[in-house]
Short mmCIF file of C-alpha atoms and ligand atoms in Angstrom, two decimals:
data_model
loop_
_atom_site.label_atom_id
_atom_site.label_comp_id
_atom_site.label_asym_id
_atom_site.label_seq_id
_atom_site.Cartn_x
_atom_site.Cartn_y
_atom_site.Cartn_z
CA UNK A 1 -0.92 24.41 11.31
CA UNK A 2 -3.62 25.99 9.24
CA UNK A 3 -1.77 25.48 6.11
CA UNK A 4 -2.03 21.78 6.46
CA UNK A 5 -5.64 21.68 6.61
CA UNK A 6 -5.84 22.13 2.86
CA UNK A 7 -8.38 19.46 2.23
CA UNK A 8 -11.86 20.92 1.61
CA UNK A 9 -13.04 18.20 4.10
CA UNK A 10 -11.66 20.19 6.98
CA UNK A 11 -13.63 23.21 5.98
CA UNK A 12 -16.74 21.31 6.00
CA UNK A 13 -16.02 19.63 9.41
CA UNK A 14 -15.34 23.15 10.80
CA UNK A 15 -18.55 24.51 9.44
CA UNK A 16 -20.41 21.68 11.33
CA UNK A 17 -18.40 21.78 14.47
CA UNK A 18 -19.44 25.71 14.58
CA UNK A 19 -23.07 25.05 14.68
CA UNK A 20 -22.59 22.21 17.25
CA UNK A 21 -20.16 24.13 19.55
CA UNK A 22 -18.13 21.17 20.51
CA UNK A 23 -14.32 21.37 20.87
CA UNK A 24 -12.98 19.22 17.75
CA UNK A 25 -9.52 18.04 16.96
CA UNK A 26 -7.76 16.35 13.99
CA UNK A 27 -5.56 14.01 15.83
CA UNK A 28 -3.14 10.76 15.50
CA UNK A 29 -1.54 9.74 12.23
CA UNK A 30 -2.65 12.54 10.08
CA UNK A 31 -0.69 15.33 12.61
CA UNK A 32 2.36 12.99 12.92
CA UNK A 33 2.67 12.63 9.21
CA UNK A 34 2.30 16.08 8.20
CA UNK A 35 4.68 17.50 10.55
CA UNK A 36 7.07 14.72 9.02
CA UNK A 37 6.61 16.73 5.90
CA UNK A 38 4.36 14.28 4.32
CA UNK A 39 2.00 16.27 1.85
CA UNK A 40 -1.33 16.52 3.48
CA UNK A 41 -2.85 15.25 0.13
CA UNK A 42 -1.22 12.01 0.54
CA UNK A 43 -2.59 11.04 4.02
CA UNK A 44 -5.68 9.47 3.69
CA UNK A 45 -6.48 8.00 7.12
CA UNK A 46 -7.92 11.02 9.24
CA UNK A 47 -8.75 10.66 12.89
CA UNK A 48 -10.99 13.28 14.39
CA UNK A 49 -11.69 13.46 18.16
CA UNK A 50 -14.45 15.54 19.59
CA UNK A 51 -15.25 16.38 23.23
CA UNK A 52 -18.85 15.24 22.69
CA UNK A 53 -20.56 12.98 20.48
CA UNK A 54 -18.22 11.21 17.71
CA UNK A 55 -21.21 9.65 16.24
CA UNK A 56 -23.41 12.99 16.04
CA UNK A 57 -20.68 15.03 14.70
CA UNK A 58 -20.07 12.18 11.77
CA UNK A 59 -24.01 12.11 11.01
CA UNK A 60 -23.94 15.88 10.41
CA UNK A 61 -20.78 15.89 8.49
CA UNK A 62 -21.77 13.14 6.35
CA UNK A 63 -25.00 14.92 5.47
CA UNK A 64 -22.90 18.06 4.34
CA UNK A 65 -20.57 15.90 2.24
CA UNK A 66 -23.58 14.57 0.25
CA UNK A 67 -24.28 11.21 -1.34
CA UNK A 68 -20.91 10.46 -2.36
CA UNK A 69 -20.00 9.86 1.23
CA UNK A 70 -20.64 6.78 3.27
CA UNK A 71 -21.05 6.40 6.98
CA UNK A 72 -20.54 3.34 9.20
CA UNK A 73 -21.58 3.59 12.62
CA UNK A 74 -20.07 1.48 15.75
CA UNK A 75 -22.41 2.41 18.34
CA UNK A 76 -20.75 0.32 21.00
CA UNK A 77 -17.50 1.89 20.61
CA UNK A 78 -18.81 5.53 19.87
CA UNK A 79 -16.99 5.72 16.58
CA UNK A 80 -18.17 6.32 13.18
CA UNK A 81 -16.26 6.09 9.92
CA UNK A 82 -16.93 8.30 7.04
CA UNK A 83 -15.51 7.12 3.54
CA UNK A 84 -15.26 10.02 0.98
CA UNK A 85 -13.34 9.42 -2.22
CA UNK A 86 -9.97 7.91 -1.00
CA UNK A 87 -10.48 9.55 2.46
CA UNK A 88 -11.24 7.61 5.58
CA UNK A 89 -12.46 9.67 8.52
CA UNK A 90 -12.74 8.24 11.68
CA UNK A 91 -14.59 10.28 14.40
CA UNK A 92 -14.55 9.36 17.96
CA UNK A 93 -15.57 11.16 21.23
CA UNK A 94 -12.82 12.10 23.66
CA UNK A 95 -12.59 9.64 26.31
CA UNK A 96 -10.81 8.92 29.57
CA UNK A 97 -9.99 5.43 28.61
CA UNK A 98 -7.56 4.04 26.13
CA UNK A 99 -8.13 4.66 22.60
CA UNK A 100 -8.14 1.33 20.61
CA UNK A 101 -9.61 0.69 17.13
CA UNK A 102 -11.12 -2.78 16.92
CA UNK A 103 -11.29 -3.10 20.67
CA UNK A 104 -13.83 -5.69 21.81
CA UNK A 105 -14.43 -3.59 24.78
CA UNK A 106 -17.03 -0.92 24.53
CA UNK A 107 -15.80 2.31 25.82
CA UNK A 108 -18.20 4.83 27.48
CA UNK A 109 -16.37 7.32 29.83
CA UNK A 110 -16.16 10.67 28.33
CA UNK A 111 -13.31 12.81 28.95
CA UNK A 112 -11.43 15.96 28.15
CA UNK A 113 -9.06 16.13 25.19
CA UNK A 114 -6.14 15.84 27.25
CA UNK A 115 -7.76 12.72 28.81
CA UNK A 116 -7.96 11.63 25.45
CA UNK A 117 -4.39 12.38 24.28
CA UNK A 118 -2.76 10.90 27.48
CA UNK A 119 -4.43 7.48 26.71
CA UNK A 120 -2.96 7.19 23.27
CA UNK A 121 -0.07 5.17 22.19
CA UNK A 122 2.92 7.29 21.59
CA UNK A 123 3.54 11.05 22.03
CA UNK A 124 3.98 11.53 18.40
CA UNK A 125 0.54 10.12 17.98
CA UNK A 126 -1.08 12.34 20.52
CA UNK A 127 -0.69 15.66 18.71
CA UNK A 128 -4.03 17.30 18.09
CA UNK A 129 -4.88 20.43 15.56
CA UNK A 130 -7.83 22.35 16.56
CA UNK A 131 -10.95 22.69 13.83
CA UNK A 132 -12.88 24.99 15.97
CA UNK A 133 -12.99 28.48 14.36
CA UNK A 134 -11.37 30.70 16.83
CA UNK A 135 -8.64 28.34 17.44
CA UNK A 136 -8.52 26.83 13.81
CA UNK A 137 -5.11 25.27 12.98
CA UNK A 138 -3.77 25.57 16.52
CA UNK A 139 -1.49 22.51 17.82
CA UNK A 140 -2.27 21.10 21.09
CA UNK A 141 1.03 19.02 22.26
CA UNK A 142 1.21 18.52 26.12
CA UNK A 143 3.37 15.41 25.79
CA UNK A 144 6.09 17.39 23.33
CA UNK A 145 5.45 15.04 20.51
CA UNK A 146 7.19 17.66 18.25
CA UNK A 147 10.03 17.20 20.23
CA UNK A 148 10.08 13.68 20.01
CA UNK A 149 9.62 13.85 16.35
CA UNK A 150 12.49 16.35 15.79
CA UNK A 151 14.84 13.94 18.22
CA UNK A 152 13.29 10.96 16.43
CA UNK A 153 12.02 9.15 19.43
CA UNK A 154 9.15 6.90 20.07
CA UNK A 155 7.92 7.27 23.63
CA UNK A 156 4.60 6.89 25.52
CA UNK A 157 2.75 9.76 26.92
CA UNK A 158 2.11 7.99 30.27
CA UNK A 159 4.19 5.63 32.29
CA UNK A 160 4.97 3.07 29.47
CA UNK A 161 3.64 0.09 31.63
CA UNK A 162 0.31 1.66 31.79
CA UNK A 163 0.20 2.51 28.17
CA UNK A 164 1.08 -1.14 27.31
CA UNK A 165 -1.05 -2.66 29.68
CA UNK A 166 -3.93 -0.94 28.08
CA UNK A 167 -3.17 -2.41 24.85
CA UNK A 168 -0.30 -4.64 24.43
CA UNK A 169 -0.43 -4.34 20.81
CA UNK A 170 1.25 -1.17 21.22
CA UNK A 171 4.63 -2.86 21.85
CA UNK A 172 4.51 -4.04 18.31
CA UNK A 173 3.13 -0.58 16.94
CA UNK A 174 6.19 1.06 18.69
CA UNK A 175 8.74 -1.21 16.95
CA UNK A 176 6.64 -0.64 13.60
CA UNK A 177 7.01 3.06 13.95
CA UNK A 178 10.64 2.85 15.10
CA UNK A 179 11.34 0.62 11.90
CA UNK A 180 9.29 2.89 9.43
CA UNK A 181 10.49 6.00 10.48
CA UNK A 182 14.20 5.19 11.50
CA UNK A 183 13.53 6.36 15.09
CA UNK A 184 14.81 5.05 18.31
CA UNK A 185 12.63 3.85 21.05
CA UNK A 186 13.14 5.49 24.49
CA UNK A 187 14.87 3.55 26.92
CA UNK A 188 11.99 3.35 29.52
CA UNK A 189 9.76 2.72 26.68
CA UNK A 190 11.67 -0.13 25.51
CA UNK A 191 12.52 -1.57 29.17
CA UNK A 192 8.74 -1.54 29.67
CA UNK A 193 8.32 -3.62 26.31
CA UNK A 194 10.86 -6.21 27.62
CA UNK A 195 8.81 -6.25 31.07
CA UNK A 196 5.44 -6.78 29.27
CA UNK A 197 6.27 -8.73 26.29
CA UNK A 198 4.48 -11.82 27.20
CA UNK A 199 1.17 -9.66 27.41
CA UNK A 200 1.59 -10.10 23.66
CA UNK A 201 -0.22 -13.50 23.98
CA UNK A 202 -3.48 -11.59 24.87
CA UNK A 203 -3.43 -9.90 21.48
CA UNK A 204 -5.16 -11.60 18.49
CA UNK A 205 -2.84 -13.15 15.89
CA UNK A 206 -4.56 -11.00 13.14
CA UNK A 207 -3.52 -7.85 14.93
CA UNK A 208 -0.10 -9.26 15.55
CA UNK A 209 0.33 -10.28 12.08
CA UNK A 210 -1.26 -6.89 10.67
CA UNK A 211 1.82 -5.18 12.41
CA UNK A 212 4.34 -7.77 11.03
CA UNK A 213 3.15 -7.02 7.59
CA UNK A 214 3.60 -3.39 8.18
CA UNK A 215 7.19 -4.05 9.29
CA UNK A 216 7.81 -5.90 6.28
CA UNK A 217 6.66 -3.16 4.18
CA UNK A 218 9.22 -0.67 5.19
CA UNK A 219 12.60 0.16 3.53
CA UNK A 220 14.71 -1.68 6.20
CA UNK A 221 12.48 -4.43 7.87
CA UNK A 222 15.59 -6.15 9.14
CA UNK A 223 15.83 -3.47 12.01
CA UNK A 224 12.21 -4.38 13.30
CA UNK A 225 13.05 -7.75 13.61
CA UNK A 226 16.16 -6.99 15.41
CA UNK A 227 14.27 -4.80 17.77
CA UNK A 228 11.57 -7.66 18.12
CA UNK A 229 14.36 -9.89 19.22
CA UNK A 230 16.03 -7.36 21.47
CA UNK A 231 12.59 -6.92 23.39
CA UNK A 232 12.04 -10.33 23.84
CA UNK A 233 8.82 -10.37 21.46
CA UNK A 234 10.34 -12.30 18.69
CA UNK A 235 10.94 -15.32 20.83
CA UNK A 236 7.00 -15.45 21.52
CA UNK A 237 5.48 -14.67 18.01
CA UNK A 238 8.28 -16.07 15.86
CA UNK A 239 10.19 -18.64 17.62
CA UNK A 240 11.36 -20.18 14.62
CA UNK A 241 13.36 -17.33 13.86
CA UNK A 242 14.54 -16.72 17.23
CA UNK A 243 15.87 -20.38 17.20
CA UNK A 244 18.11 -19.25 14.34
CA UNK A 245 20.34 -17.03 16.66
CA UNK A 246 23.71 -17.36 17.83
CA UNK A 247 27.09 -19.27 16.74
CA UNK A 248 28.47 -22.63 17.80
CA UNK A 249 31.95 -23.52 17.70
CA UNK A 250 33.59 -26.94 17.36
CA UNK A 251 37.32 -27.62 16.97
CA UNK A 252 37.74 -23.81 16.37
CA UNK A 253 35.42 -23.70 13.40
CA UNK A 254 32.13 -21.63 13.62
CA UNK A 255 29.29 -21.21 11.64
CA UNK A 256 27.52 -17.60 10.85
CA UNK A 257 24.85 -16.34 12.96
CA UNK A 258 21.70 -17.37 10.67
CA UNK A 259 19.51 -14.85 12.27
CA UNK A 260 21.87 -12.02 11.51
CA UNK A 261 22.45 -13.29 8.06
CA UNK A 262 18.48 -13.71 7.41
CA UNK A 263 17.89 -9.75 8.31
CA UNK A 264 20.91 -9.05 6.21
CA UNK A 265 19.25 -10.83 3.30
CA UNK A 266 15.85 -9.33 4.04
CA UNK A 267 17.19 -5.79 3.73
CA UNK A 268 19.32 -6.57 0.74
CA UNK A 269 16.15 -7.96 -0.89
CA UNK A 270 13.90 -5.05 0.35
CA UNK A 271 16.22 -2.53 -1.66
CA UNK A 272 15.61 -4.49 -4.63
CA UNK A 273 11.67 -5.42 -4.33
CA UNK A 274 8.54 -4.21 -2.54
CA UNK A 275 6.81 -7.66 -3.17
CA UNK A 276 5.91 -8.49 0.46
CA UNK A 277 5.80 -12.34 -0.36
CA UNK A 278 9.10 -12.30 -1.70
CA UNK A 279 10.33 -10.52 1.40
CA UNK A 280 8.41 -13.13 3.58
CA UNK A 281 10.66 -15.86 1.48
CA UNK A 282 13.91 -13.91 2.38
CA UNK A 283 12.79 -13.95 5.92
CA UNK A 284 12.13 -17.75 6.06
CA UNK A 285 14.68 -19.07 3.46
CA UNK A 286 16.92 -20.43 5.84
CA UNK A 287 14.43 -21.22 8.45
CA UNK A 288 15.20 -24.96 8.76
CA UNK A 289 19.02 -24.32 9.21
CA UNK A 290 18.61 -25.03 13.05
CA UNK A 291 16.84 -28.19 12.56
CA UNK A 292 19.58 -29.45 10.19
CA UNK A 293 22.49 -28.32 11.63
CA UNK A 294 25.27 -30.74 12.03
CA UNK A 295 29.21 -30.65 12.59
CA UNK A 296 30.87 -33.07 10.28
CA UNK A 297 34.50 -33.51 11.20
CA UNK A 298 36.53 -32.94 8.01
CA UNK A 299 33.75 -30.84 6.62
CA UNK A 300 32.45 -28.60 9.13
CA UNK A 301 29.10 -27.20 9.78
CA UNK A 302 26.44 -28.46 7.37
CA UNK A 303 22.64 -27.90 7.01
CA UNK A 304 21.85 -30.81 4.68
CA UNK A 305 18.26 -30.36 3.22
CA UNK A 306 17.53 -27.16 5.06
CA UNK A 307 15.90 -26.00 1.63
CA UNK A 308 13.41 -29.07 1.68
CA UNK A 309 12.79 -28.99 5.52
CA UNK A 310 12.35 -25.07 5.26
CA UNK A 311 9.85 -25.48 2.65
CA UNK A 312 7.85 -27.97 4.65
CA UNK A 313 7.84 -25.65 7.76
CA UNK A 314 6.23 -22.77 5.56
CA UNK A 315 2.54 -23.97 5.56
CA UNK A 316 2.49 -24.44 9.54
CA UNK A 317 4.03 -21.03 10.01
CA UNK A 318 1.74 -19.40 7.83
CA UNK A 319 -1.32 -21.06 9.21
CA UNK A 320 -0.14 -19.95 12.72
CA UNK A 321 0.48 -16.58 11.49
CA UNK A 322 -2.87 -16.44 9.94
CA UNK A 323 -1.18 -15.44 6.60
CA UNK A 324 -3.00 -16.66 3.56
CA UNK A 325 -2.68 -20.40 2.72
CA UNK A 326 -3.17 -19.90 -0.88
CA UNK A 327 -0.98 -19.60 -3.73
CA UNK A 328 0.94 -16.72 -1.69
CA UNK A 329 1.97 -19.46 0.73
CA UNK A 330 3.05 -21.93 -1.97
CA UNK A 331 5.02 -19.03 -3.84
CA UNK A 332 6.96 -18.52 -0.45
CA UNK A 333 7.22 -22.49 -0.03
CA UNK A 334 8.54 -22.42 -3.40
CA UNK A 335 11.26 -20.01 -3.20
CA UNK A 336 12.40 -21.32 0.15
CA UNK A 337 12.88 -25.08 -1.53
CA UNK A 338 14.60 -23.51 -4.63
CA UNK A 339 16.91 -20.89 -2.87
CA UNK A 340 20.09 -23.04 -3.10
CA UNK A 341 19.70 -23.85 -6.63
CA UNK A 342 21.14 -20.88 -8.44
CA UNK A 343 23.89 -20.75 -6.00
CA UNK A 344 25.02 -24.44 -6.55
CA UNK A 345 24.36 -24.06 -10.31
CA UNK A 346 26.81 -20.76 -10.35
CA UNK A 347 29.47 -22.63 -8.54
CA UNK A 348 29.91 -25.06 -11.31
CA UNK A 349 30.17 -24.58 -14.89
CA UNK A 350 26.72 -23.17 -15.91
CA UNK A 351 25.65 -25.96 -18.03
CA UNK A 352 22.51 -25.38 -20.24
CA UNK A 353 20.69 -28.40 -19.08
CA UNK A 354 21.22 -27.35 -15.33
CA UNK A 355 19.82 -24.07 -16.45
CA UNK A 356 16.73 -25.57 -18.34
CA UNK A 357 16.09 -27.62 -15.05
CA UNK A 358 16.18 -24.60 -12.88
CA UNK A 359 13.69 -22.79 -15.41
CA UNK A 360 11.33 -25.83 -15.52
CA UNK A 361 11.20 -26.11 -11.49
CA UNK A 362 10.92 -22.50 -10.87
CA UNK A 363 8.57 -21.35 -13.73
CA UNK A 364 7.27 -17.80 -13.42
CA UNK A 365 9.25 -17.44 -10.15
CA UNK A 366 12.37 -17.70 -11.60
CA UNK A 367 13.24 -13.83 -11.72
CA UNK A 368 12.31 -13.75 -8.15
CA UNK A 369 14.39 -16.64 -7.16
CA UNK A 370 17.25 -14.98 -8.73
CA UNK A 371 16.60 -11.78 -6.72
CA UNK A 372 16.39 -13.68 -3.75
CA UNK A 373 19.77 -15.54 -4.35
CA UNK A 374 21.70 -12.35 -5.06
CA UNK A 375 20.15 -10.87 -1.88
CA UNK A 376 21.57 -14.14 -0.19
CA UNK A 377 25.20 -13.00 -0.74
CA UNK A 378 26.13 -11.35 2.44
CA UNK A 379 29.94 -12.22 2.40
CA UNK A 380 32.14 -9.43 3.54
CA UNK A 381 34.87 -10.60 1.15
CA UNK A 382 34.31 -8.19 -1.84
CA UNK A 383 36.16 -10.65 -4.12
CA UNK A 384 33.72 -13.69 -3.06
CA UNK A 385 30.71 -11.19 -3.61
CA UNK A 386 31.99 -9.97 -6.97
CA UNK A 387 32.41 -13.49 -8.17
CA UNK A 388 29.10 -14.84 -6.99
CA UNK A 389 27.29 -11.85 -8.57
CA UNK A 390 29.22 -12.34 -12.02
CA UNK A 391 28.24 -16.17 -11.89
CA UNK A 392 24.60 -15.02 -11.12
CA UNK A 393 24.99 -12.57 -13.96
CA UNK A 394 25.92 -15.53 -16.45
CA UNK A 395 22.84 -17.69 -14.91
CA UNK A 396 20.64 -14.81 -15.71
CA UNK A 397 21.86 -14.27 -19.31
CA UNK A 398 21.69 -18.10 -19.84
CA UNK A 399 18.03 -18.14 -18.42
CA UNK A 400 16.93 -15.67 -21.18
CA UNK A 401 18.84 -17.15 -23.92
CA UNK A 402 17.53 -20.78 -22.89
CA UNK A 403 14.04 -19.94 -22.29
CA UNK A 404 13.89 -18.21 -25.75
CA UNK A 405 15.08 -21.36 -27.47
CA UNK A 406 13.40 -24.07 -25.56
CA UNK A 407 10.52 -22.59 -23.90
CA UNK A 408 10.57 -24.57 -20.71
CA UNK A 409 9.30 -21.83 -18.43
CA UNK A 410 5.72 -23.29 -18.24
CA UNK A 411 6.57 -26.51 -19.68
CA UNK A 412 3.76 -28.06 -21.73
CA UNK A 413 4.60 -31.65 -22.87
CA UNK A 414 4.66 -31.79 -26.59
CA UNK A 415 2.73 -35.17 -26.53
CA UNK A 416 0.06 -35.61 -24.08
CA UNK A 417 -1.08 -38.35 -22.01
CA UNK A 418 -4.21 -38.66 -24.30
CA UNK A 419 -2.10 -38.78 -27.43
CA UNK A 420 0.07 -41.59 -26.04
CA UNK A 421 -3.30 -43.46 -25.13
CA UNK A 422 -4.22 -42.90 -28.65
CA UNK A 423 -1.15 -43.94 -30.63
CA UNK A 424 -0.81 -47.25 -28.54
CA UNK A 425 -4.41 -48.00 -27.82
CA UNK A 426 -3.88 -48.17 -24.07
CA UNK A 427 -5.77 -47.18 -21.06
CA UNK A 428 -4.34 -44.74 -18.47
CA UNK A 429 -1.72 -46.52 -16.45
CA UNK A 430 2.02 -46.81 -15.55
CA UNK A 431 3.38 -46.73 -19.02
CA UNK A 432 2.00 -43.27 -19.98
CA UNK A 433 3.87 -41.55 -16.90
CA UNK A 434 6.97 -43.55 -17.74
CA UNK A 435 6.84 -42.40 -21.45
CA UNK A 436 5.82 -38.70 -20.86
CA UNK A 437 8.77 -38.38 -18.15
CA UNK A 438 11.19 -39.85 -20.61
CA UNK A 439 10.32 -37.05 -23.05
CA UNK A 440 10.56 -34.43 -20.24
CA UNK A 441 13.78 -35.66 -19.00
CA UNK A 442 15.23 -35.68 -22.52
CA UNK A 443 14.01 -32.25 -23.30
CA UNK A 444 15.23 -30.88 -19.96
CA UNK A 445 19.01 -32.60 -20.61
CA UNK A 446 18.62 -31.17 -23.98
CA UNK A 447 19.01 -34.51 -25.84
CA UNK A 448 16.03 -33.52 -27.94
CA UNK A 449 14.14 -30.22 -28.47
CA UNK A 450 10.97 -29.10 -27.01
CA UNK A 451 9.03 -29.79 -30.18
CA UNK A 452 6.64 -32.49 -31.49
CA UNK A 453 8.40 -34.09 -33.91
CA UNK A 454 11.73 -35.26 -32.14
CA UNK A 455 9.60 -36.09 -29.10
CA UNK A 456 7.26 -38.21 -31.27
CA UNK A 457 10.29 -40.02 -32.77
CA UNK A 458 11.64 -40.63 -29.24
CA UNK A 459 8.15 -41.83 -27.84
CA UNK A 460 8.00 -44.58 -30.75
CA UNK A 461 11.44 -45.68 -29.44
CA UNK A 462 10.81 -45.77 -25.91
CA UNK A 463 7.40 -47.59 -26.19
CA UNK A 464 9.07 -50.31 -28.25
CA UNK A 465 11.27 -50.86 -25.29
CA UNK A 466 8.15 -51.24 -23.18
CA UNK A 467 6.67 -53.60 -25.64
CA UNK A 468 3.97 -51.17 -26.83
CA UNK A 469 2.56 -51.67 -30.43
CA UNK A 470 1.50 -48.50 -32.12
CA UNK A 471 -1.98 -48.83 -33.51
CA UNK A 472 -2.57 -45.00 -34.73
CA UNK A 473 -0.60 -42.48 -36.11
CA UNK A 474 -0.47 -38.98 -34.74
CA UNK A 475 -0.39 -36.23 -37.67
CA UNK A 476 2.46 -33.83 -36.76
CA UNK A 477 0.09 -31.18 -38.22
CA UNK A 478 -2.01 -31.65 -35.21
CA UNK A 479 0.80 -30.25 -33.15
CA UNK A 480 2.09 -27.28 -34.69
CA UNK A 481 5.27 -26.60 -33.01
CA UNK A 482 5.15 -24.19 -30.08
CA UNK A 483 1.38 -24.14 -29.84
CA UNK A 484 -0.11 -25.34 -26.52
CA UNK A 485 -1.22 -28.77 -26.21
CA UNK A 486 -3.59 -29.93 -23.45
CA UNK A 487 -1.68 -30.30 -20.23
CA UNK A 488 -2.63 -33.35 -18.41
CA UNK A 489 0.57 -33.85 -16.37
N1 LIG B 501 -3.83 4.62 18.81
C1 LIG B 501 -3.54 4.26 20.08
N2 LIG B 501 -3.21 2.83 20.27
C2 LIG B 501 -3.38 1.96 19.44
C3 LIG B 501 -3.92 2.23 18.07
C4 LIG B 501 -4.11 3.73 17.78
O1 LIG B 501 -3.32 5.08 20.80
N3 LIG B 501 -3.29 0.84 19.92
C5 LIG B 501 -4.35 5.95 18.45
C6 LIG B 501 -3.04 6.81 18.12
O2 LIG B 501 -3.22 8.07 18.37
C7 LIG B 501 -2.93 6.60 16.54
C8 LIG B 501 -4.41 6.77 16.11
O3 LIG B 501 -5.07 6.13 17.34
O4 LIG B 501 -2.27 7.62 15.96
C9 LIG B 501 -4.89 6.02 14.98
O5 LIG B 501 -4.54 4.71 14.70
P1 LIG B 501 -4.14 4.10 13.52
O6 LIG B 501 -5.02 4.53 12.42
O7 LIG B 501 -4.11 2.64 13.75
O8 LIG B 501 -2.67 4.38 13.22
P2 LIG B 501 -1.96 5.90 12.72
O9 LIG B 501 -1.22 6.79 13.90
O10 LIG B 501 -2.81 6.59 12.10
O11 LIG B 501 -0.91 5.53 11.64
P3 LIG B 501 -0.89 4.48 10.33
O12 LIG B 501 -2.24 4.63 9.87
O13 LIG B 501 0.16 5.33 9.60
O14 LIG B 501 -0.95 3.19 11.07
#
């Protein structure tokens, strides 16, 4: 395995180890990933385990690396972390107890390398390569991790019940690795997850969501959610999605399984975009379908307003998941709220004014919204798919044309509230809202162009109807068309 230890840092560690005469190994994700053919230069997190003091070794290595390297020591846990360029090196002493980063429980009992390996999460994460001179590059793989890598299996080194009871987050880690690597979870390991699933409740939401985010980053995140469901974890950590499962039938009419549909949408979308927030939007776009589901005789199954109600559910879900409640949440909420609009639009003749309104409402999210809607087509009927995609292509083309012409994407009213106060000598009040809205609606409907002159003409007429008298006049030159005006909407 020497050929994998190309990074100069391994040479430096090896020199220090030689002086200290402690068994030292690189272990975990680095070994797994290079054996999976990842280039060693691309692995930035390196875990080092030493039969001795992890902190002591790290201090010496840090001295050798010079001042470019920084050291953080976690005395309670007997670990230390060196940052050097884009590398993160974690040092830990071999231990008899379970290895856990972020554990609150201090770990004290030292052990042999094999003790340490057996307390790790999966066989593929328990392989170690020696950094000691006489055994440099030797692989120690007592649990046949290499075999499992070849067979594409996620399996615990110990009895899985024991491994998961050491740290229940590992149930999610297993699903994350299976999803990312396209591996199967070994039957016994999976059965143990099913049995222990409720123990996930003792794990902090931050760690759970960290794993969900990692599942989201994979090429086929849908598989991860399917596995979460199959082992009973979904019901605990994302009950809203679990509720979407299943098919009801009345009078011989059934609706599709909204959970499976959602996962298909998510995978379709993941093939088009890496944006994690767009992926979250795909996961939740139909989240309110169970709450809005109705069978209406003569019509069939309906999910009225599931777009609006779904959008309302987003802040609560984000809060519980400890996902950010900032503009990222608002982005997801907006996409959920608007996800039906392009579909409805493309089912009819695509009018300019409908497209203009869509651009106005979606703003900068318009392209992402279209991507989501295209991913939302999961019909198995090729003709239906072709028809929808063709219509969406028309909508996309119109979006570009209309945006070029009318600039409504980040709509700035051509006449501001201040302008209206000045022209009619009035104080802020109801009339201003009415007038501004009338102009906005006329622009969106295509009755007037999005320019100052026509808007001004219209304003004067509308104001007359409200009984307002013009007391000042606004020079058109103050508003060069196309130039931004103050937005006080
Ligand atoms: N580990 C463990 N149990 C955990 C977390 C980590 O046994 N709950 C062990 C595994 O041996 C793992 C190593 O610690 O390989 C490093 O953990 P971490 O950096 O979280 O994961 P990696 O395996 O390196 O994978 P990645 O960085 O891709 O998440």
